[in-house]
GROMACS .gro file of C-alpha atoms in nm:
model
  256
    1MET     CA    1   6.405  -5.375  -4.506
    2LYS     CA    2   6.399  -5.312  -4.883
    3LYS     CA    3   6.582  -5.001  -5.005
    4ILE     CA    4   6.429  -4.853  -5.324
    5LEU     CA    5   6.574  -4.563  -5.533
    6ILE     CA    6   6.333  -4.380  -5.768
    7THR     CA    7   6.464  -4.169  -6.050
    8GLY     CA    8   6.252  -3.889  -6.183
    9SER     CA    9   6.074  -3.841  -5.854
   10ASN     CA   10   5.960  -3.487  -5.954
   11GLY     CA   11   5.758  -3.626  -6.243
   12LEU     CA   12   5.397  -3.752  -6.246
   13LEU     CA   13   5.477  -4.124  -6.204
   14GLY     CA   14   5.769  -4.050  -5.974
   15GLN     CA   15   5.554  -3.852  -5.734
   16LYS     CA   16   5.282  -4.122  -5.739
   17LEU     CA   17   5.545  -4.396  -5.666
   18VAL     CA   18   5.677  -4.193  -5.368
   19SER     CA   19   5.324  -4.138  -5.234
   20LEU     CA   20   5.252  -4.503  -5.266
   21LEU     CA   21   5.579  -4.654  -5.130
   22ILE     CA   22   5.606  -4.437  -4.818
   23GLN     CA   23   5.303  -4.623  -4.691
   24TYR     CA   24   5.505  -4.946  -4.653
   25PRO     CA   25   5.707  -4.945  -4.326
   26ASP     CA   26   5.945  -5.219  -4.455
   27ILE     CA   27   6.068  -4.989  -4.741
   28GLN     CA   28   6.346  -4.739  -4.713
   29LEU     CA   29   6.275  -4.493  -4.993
   30ILE     CA   30   6.517  -4.256  -5.176
   31ALA     CA   31   6.366  -4.018  -5.421
   32SER     CA   32   6.589  -3.862  -5.688
   33SER     CA   33   6.554  -3.610  -5.962
   34ARG     CA   34   6.750  -3.330  -6.130
   35GLY     CA   35   6.736  -3.009  -5.929
   36LYS     CA   36   6.543  -2.935  -5.611
   37ASN     CA   37   6.284  -3.164  -5.461
   38ARG     CA   38   5.936  -3.063  -5.583
   39LEU     CA   39   5.740  -3.315  -5.380
   40PRO     CA   40   5.478  -3.146  -5.149
   41PHE     CA   41   5.583  -3.354  -4.848
   42THR     CA   42   5.912  -3.445  -4.692
   43ASN     CA   43   5.834  -3.725  -4.449
   44GLY     CA   44   5.891  -4.093  -4.517
   45TYR     CA   45   6.177  -4.072  -4.767
   46GLU     CA   46   6.515  -3.925  -4.841
   47TYR     CA   47   6.587  -3.695  -5.134
   48GLN     CA   48   6.903  -3.721  -5.344
   49GLU     CA   49   6.968  -3.479  -5.624
   50MET     CA   50   7.078  -3.678  -5.933
   51ASP     CA   51   7.122  -3.590  -6.299
   52ILE     CA   52   7.091  -3.911  -6.490
   53THR     CA   53   7.302  -3.774  -6.774
   54ASN     CA   54   7.594  -3.721  -6.539
   55ALA     CA   55   7.781  -4.055  -6.524
   56GLN     CA   56   7.991  -3.958  -6.219
   57GLN     CA   57   7.684  -3.840  -6.019
   58VAL     CA   58   7.488  -4.159  -6.100
   59ALA     CA   59   7.777  -4.374  -5.987
   60GLU     CA   60   7.830  -4.169  -5.669
   61VAL     CA   61   7.458  -4.168  -5.566
   62VAL     CA   62   7.414  -4.541  -5.629
   63GLU     CA   63   7.742  -4.608  -5.440
   64LYS     CA   64   7.621  -4.399  -5.148
   65VAL     CA   65   7.266  -4.527  -5.141
   66ARG     CA   66   7.330  -4.897  -5.223
   67PRO     CA   67   6.963  -4.966  -5.313
   68ASP     CA   68   6.815  -5.316  -5.356
   69VAL     CA   69   6.594  -5.187  -5.640
   70ILE     CA   70   6.598  -4.880  -5.874
   71ILE     CA   71   6.274  -4.776  -6.047
   72HIS     CA   72   6.385  -4.569  -6.337
   73THR     CA   73   6.114  -4.332  -6.444
   74ALA     CA   74   6.329  -4.027  -6.552
   75ALA     CA   75   6.329  -3.974  -6.929
   76MET     CA   76   6.277  -3.720  -7.207
   77THR     CA   77   5.923  -3.804  -7.325
   78ASN     CA   78   5.807  -3.513  -7.537
   79VAL     CA   79   5.797  -3.667  -7.887
   80ASP     CA   80   5.847  -3.334  -8.074
   81GLN     CA   81   6.118  -3.222  -7.843
   82CYS     CA   82   6.297  -3.553  -7.890
   83GLU     CA   83   6.281  -3.510  -8.267
   84ALA     CA   84   6.419  -3.155  -8.245
   85GLU     CA   85   6.683  -3.220  -7.980
   86LYS     CA   86   6.815  -3.567  -8.070
   87GLU     CA   87   7.140  -3.544  -7.885
   88LEU     CA   88   6.977  -3.446  -7.560
   89CYS     CA   89   6.713  -3.716  -7.612
   90TRP     CA   90   6.981  -3.981  -7.661
   91ALA     CA   91   7.178  -3.856  -7.357
   92MET     CA   92   6.863  -3.876  -7.132
   93ASN     CA   93   6.697  -4.189  -7.265
   94VAL     CA   94   6.994  -4.411  -7.372
   95LYS     CA   95   7.331  -4.299  -7.229
   96ALA     CA   96   7.165  -4.259  -6.885
   97LEU     CA   97   7.068  -4.625  -6.899
   98GLU     CA   98   7.429  -4.716  -6.963
   99TYR     CA   99   7.532  -4.538  -6.644
  100LEU     CA  100   7.253  -4.691  -6.445
  101THR     CA  101   7.302  -5.045  -6.563
  102GLU     CA  102   7.671  -5.019  -6.493
  103ALA     CA  103   7.595  -4.912  -6.136
  104CYS     CA  104   7.332  -5.191  -6.102
  105GLU     CA  105   7.583  -5.447  -6.212
  106LYS     CA  106   7.849  -5.328  -5.974
  107HIS     CA  107   7.617  -5.318  -5.665
  108ILE     CA  108   7.378  -5.606  -5.761
  109VAL     CA  109   7.066  -5.386  -5.793
  110PHE     CA  110   6.735  -5.494  -5.953
  111LEU     CA  111   6.646  -5.242  -6.222
  112CYS     CA  112   6.287  -5.161  -6.317
  113HIS     CA  113   6.291  -4.952  -6.634
  114LEU     CA  114   5.990  -4.757  -6.761
  115SER     CA  115   5.934  -4.785  -7.138
  116THR     CA  116   5.654  -4.695  -7.377
  117ASP     CA  117   5.417  -4.808  -7.651
  118PHE     CA  118   5.614  -4.586  -7.883
  119VAL     CA  119   5.855  -4.874  -7.935
  120PHE     CA  120   5.586  -4.999  -8.176
  121ASP     CA  121   5.472  -4.846  -8.503
  122GLY     CA  122   5.101  -4.854  -8.422
  123LYS     CA  123   5.008  -5.036  -8.740
  124SER     CA  124   4.840  -5.316  -8.549
  125GLY     CA  125   4.771  -5.399  -8.187
  126PRO     CA  126   4.703  -5.406  -7.901
  127TYR     CA  127   5.062  -5.538  -7.867
  128SER     CA  128   5.183  -5.822  -7.646
  129GLU     CA  129   5.515  -5.842  -7.466
  130GLU     CA  130   5.635  -6.087  -7.732
  131ASP     CA  131   5.569  -5.854  -8.029
  132LYS     CA  132   5.875  -5.718  -8.202
  133PRO     CA  133   5.934  -5.339  -8.159
  134SER     CA  134   5.934  -5.129  -8.465
  135PRO     CA  135   5.959  -4.758  -8.368
  136ILE     CA  136   5.892  -4.480  -8.616
  137SER     CA  137   5.975  -4.169  -8.411
  138PHE     CA  138   6.315  -4.071  -8.265
  139TYR     CA  139   6.158  -4.087  -7.918
  140GLY     CA  140   6.042  -4.446  -7.994
  141TRP     CA  141   6.389  -4.539  -8.122
  142SER     CA  142   6.560  -4.392  -7.816
  143LYS     CA  143   6.332  -4.593  -7.584
  144TYR     CA  144   6.382  -4.908  -7.788
  145ALA     CA  145   6.762  -4.852  -7.776
  146ALA     CA  146   6.729  -4.803  -7.388
  147GLU     CA  147   6.549  -5.141  -7.362
  148GLU     CA  148   6.839  -5.302  -7.551
  149VAL     CA  149   7.088  -5.154  -7.313
  150VAL     CA  150   6.887  -5.298  -7.022
  151LYS     CA  151   6.858  -5.639  -7.186
  152ARG     CA  152   7.228  -5.658  -7.268
  153SER     CA  153   7.323  -5.579  -6.910
  154LYS     CA  154   7.431  -5.825  -6.648
  155CYS     CA  155   7.192  -5.694  -6.383
  156THR     CA  156   6.851  -5.846  -6.309
  157TRP     CA  157   6.584  -5.631  -6.467
  158SER     CA  158   6.231  -5.568  -6.567
  159ILE     CA  159   6.092  -5.343  -6.845
  160VAL     CA  160   5.750  -5.192  -6.786
  161ARG     CA  161   5.598  -5.047  -7.109
  162THR     CA  162   5.302  -4.819  -7.062
  163VAL     CA  163   5.068  -4.597  -7.256
  164LEU     CA  164   4.964  -4.226  -7.234
  165VAL     CA  165   5.004  -4.178  -6.857
  166TYR     CA  166   4.776  -3.912  -6.705
  167GLY     CA  167   4.693  -3.770  -6.371
  168ILE     CA  168   4.717  -3.460  -6.151
  169THR     CA  169   4.998  -3.395  -5.900
  170ASN     CA  170   5.206  -3.122  -5.742
  171ASP     CA  171   5.422  -2.868  -5.919
  172MET     CA  172   5.470  -3.063  -6.249
  173SER     CA  173   5.732  -2.941  -6.494
  174ARG     CA  174   5.540  -3.107  -6.783
  175SER     CA  175   5.165  -3.142  -6.853
  176ASN     CA  176   4.972  -3.439  -6.969
  177ILE     CA  177   4.658  -3.474  -7.186
  178ILE     CA  178   4.413  -3.432  -6.890
  179LEU     CA  179   4.577  -3.122  -6.747
  180TRP     CA  180   4.628  -2.973  -7.098
  181VAL     CA  181   4.258  -3.012  -7.186
  182LYS     CA  182   4.139  -2.892  -6.845
  183ASN     CA  183   4.367  -2.583  -6.838
  184SER     CA  184   4.289  -2.495  -7.205
  185LEU     CA  185   3.914  -2.512  -7.163
  186GLU     CA  186   3.924  -2.326  -6.830
  187GLN     CA  187   4.095  -2.041  -7.024
  188GLN     CA  188   3.833  -2.067  -7.306
  189LYS     CA  189   4.096  -2.174  -7.561
  190SER     CA  190   4.002  -2.381  -7.859
  191ILE     CA  191   4.201  -2.704  -7.898
  192LYS     CA  192   4.255  -2.957  -8.169
  193VAL     CA  193   4.279  -3.328  -8.068
  194VAL     CA  194   4.351  -3.621  -8.286
  195THR     CA  195   4.080  -3.887  -8.356
  196ASP     CA  196   4.291  -4.139  -8.560
  197GLN     CA  197   4.507  -4.279  -8.284
  198PHE     CA  198   4.379  -4.538  -8.041
  199ARG     CA  199   4.546  -4.566  -7.697
  200THR     CA  200   4.482  -4.731  -7.363
  201PRO     CA  201   4.543  -4.432  -7.130
  202THR     CA  202   4.698  -4.516  -6.797
  203LEU     CA  203   4.619  -4.350  -6.460
  204ALA     CA  204   4.945  -4.267  -6.295
  205GLU     CA  205   4.833  -4.419  -5.956
  206ASP     CA  206   4.754  -4.751  -6.134
  207LEU     CA  207   5.089  -4.755  -6.309
  208ALA     CA  208   5.271  -4.685  -5.976
  209MET     CA  209   5.100  -4.990  -5.816
  210GLY     CA  210   5.184  -5.202  -6.125
  211CYS     CA  211   5.547  -5.106  -6.089
  212TRP     CA  212   5.540  -5.188  -5.718
  213LEU     CA  213   5.394  -5.532  -5.790
  214VAL     CA  214   5.680  -5.594  -6.029
  215VAL     CA  215   5.960  -5.482  -5.802
  216ASP     CA  216   5.809  -5.640  -5.490
  217LYS     CA  217   5.845  -5.981  -5.657
  218LYS     CA  218   6.158  -5.875  -5.852
  219ALA     CA  219   5.972  -6.018  -6.151
  220GLU     CA  220   6.204  -6.033  -6.448
  221GLY     CA  221   6.120  -5.964  -6.808
  222ILE     CA  222   5.898  -5.729  -7.005
  223PHE     CA  223   5.549  -5.624  -6.879
  224HIS     CA  224   5.282  -5.420  -7.048
  225ILE     CA  225   5.087  -5.210  -6.793
  226SER     CA  226   4.811  -4.974  -6.916
  227GLY     CA  227   4.447  -4.880  -6.868
  228LYS     CA  228   4.166  -5.107  -6.998
  229ASP     CA  229   3.980  -4.844  -7.198
  230PHE     CA  230   4.054  -4.825  -7.571
  231LEU     CA  231   4.014  -4.453  -7.656
  232THR     CA  232   4.125  -4.183  -7.901
  233PRO     CA  233   4.285  -3.866  -7.756
  234TYR     CA  234   3.976  -3.687  -7.879
  235GLN     CA  235   3.747  -3.916  -7.676
  236MET     CA  236   3.974  -3.857  -7.375
  237ALA     CA  237   3.945  -3.481  -7.419
  238ILE     CA  238   3.559  -3.499  -7.442
  239LYS     CA  239   3.549  -3.714  -7.124
  240THR     CA  240   3.775  -3.462  -6.950
  241ALA     CA  241   3.548  -3.175  -7.048
  242GLU     CA  242   3.243  -3.363  -6.929
  243PHE     CA  243   3.405  -3.460  -6.596
  244PHE     CA  244   3.505  -3.103  -6.515
  245GLN     CA  245   3.186  -2.957  -6.662
  246LEU     CA  246   3.370  -2.751  -6.925
  247ASP     CA  247   3.276  -2.638  -7.273
  248LYS     CA  248   3.341  -2.939  -7.506
  249SER     CA  249   3.247  -2.732  -7.815
  250LEU     CA  250   3.598  -2.582  -7.789
  251ILE     CA  251   3.742  -2.926  -7.879
  252THR     CA  252   3.792  -2.983  -8.249
  253PRO     CA  253   3.865  -3.338  -8.390
  254VAL     CA  254   4.154  -3.361  -8.635
  255ASP     CA  255   4.365  -3.625  -8.807
  256SER     CA  256   4.724  -3.668  -8.693
   0.00000   0.00000   0.00000
């Protein structure tokens, strides 16, 4: 039986991973996040409270659980917040990886680390796994630094870079573009959405399956997993309005 520990299980991807992996009877699943468990179901997994910025707690939980695999989804991902709160961003996105990789080395754990397209500057693309990172935001720099921590470690690892993850799930502490557009238009709020960025938005369920395919094989290296559609955030907003039959005239295109 394979024992898998998920960090950030209260988040969008974390919840989708738990929902997916409890379907496999040969997996013993441990969900973890900071604070209380917000998953809408309790069967099929164990919950361990774990603050990834607390080195002692990370060491104790990994020591207790002894997982075969850790899927690390927990992170500070709000770009503006990372810029405003650099110390907290670094603690969550970089120092936490130092604690996790140390625990993975000690207990011989395969680490699957979630990263982002923000490690690139966006001047060209789409990017391949071999392209050299060149972040321009503090968030991007923190995720690039986290990747370097993983690569320098002595544990076996994979890095999964993804793009603009979206979806709907239970009791989320943070929104995503689909929920933001839907909630704003339902409240008759006008919104401004950028037209000069091109992304390949990724459905959270698809990303969860991609992560599972990586960890099931313990595939090592860097992997880019994203949606196939090449869209601007404005185009995504329009599609969201059309899908939910909401007033798309409330959406104004702007440059970033």
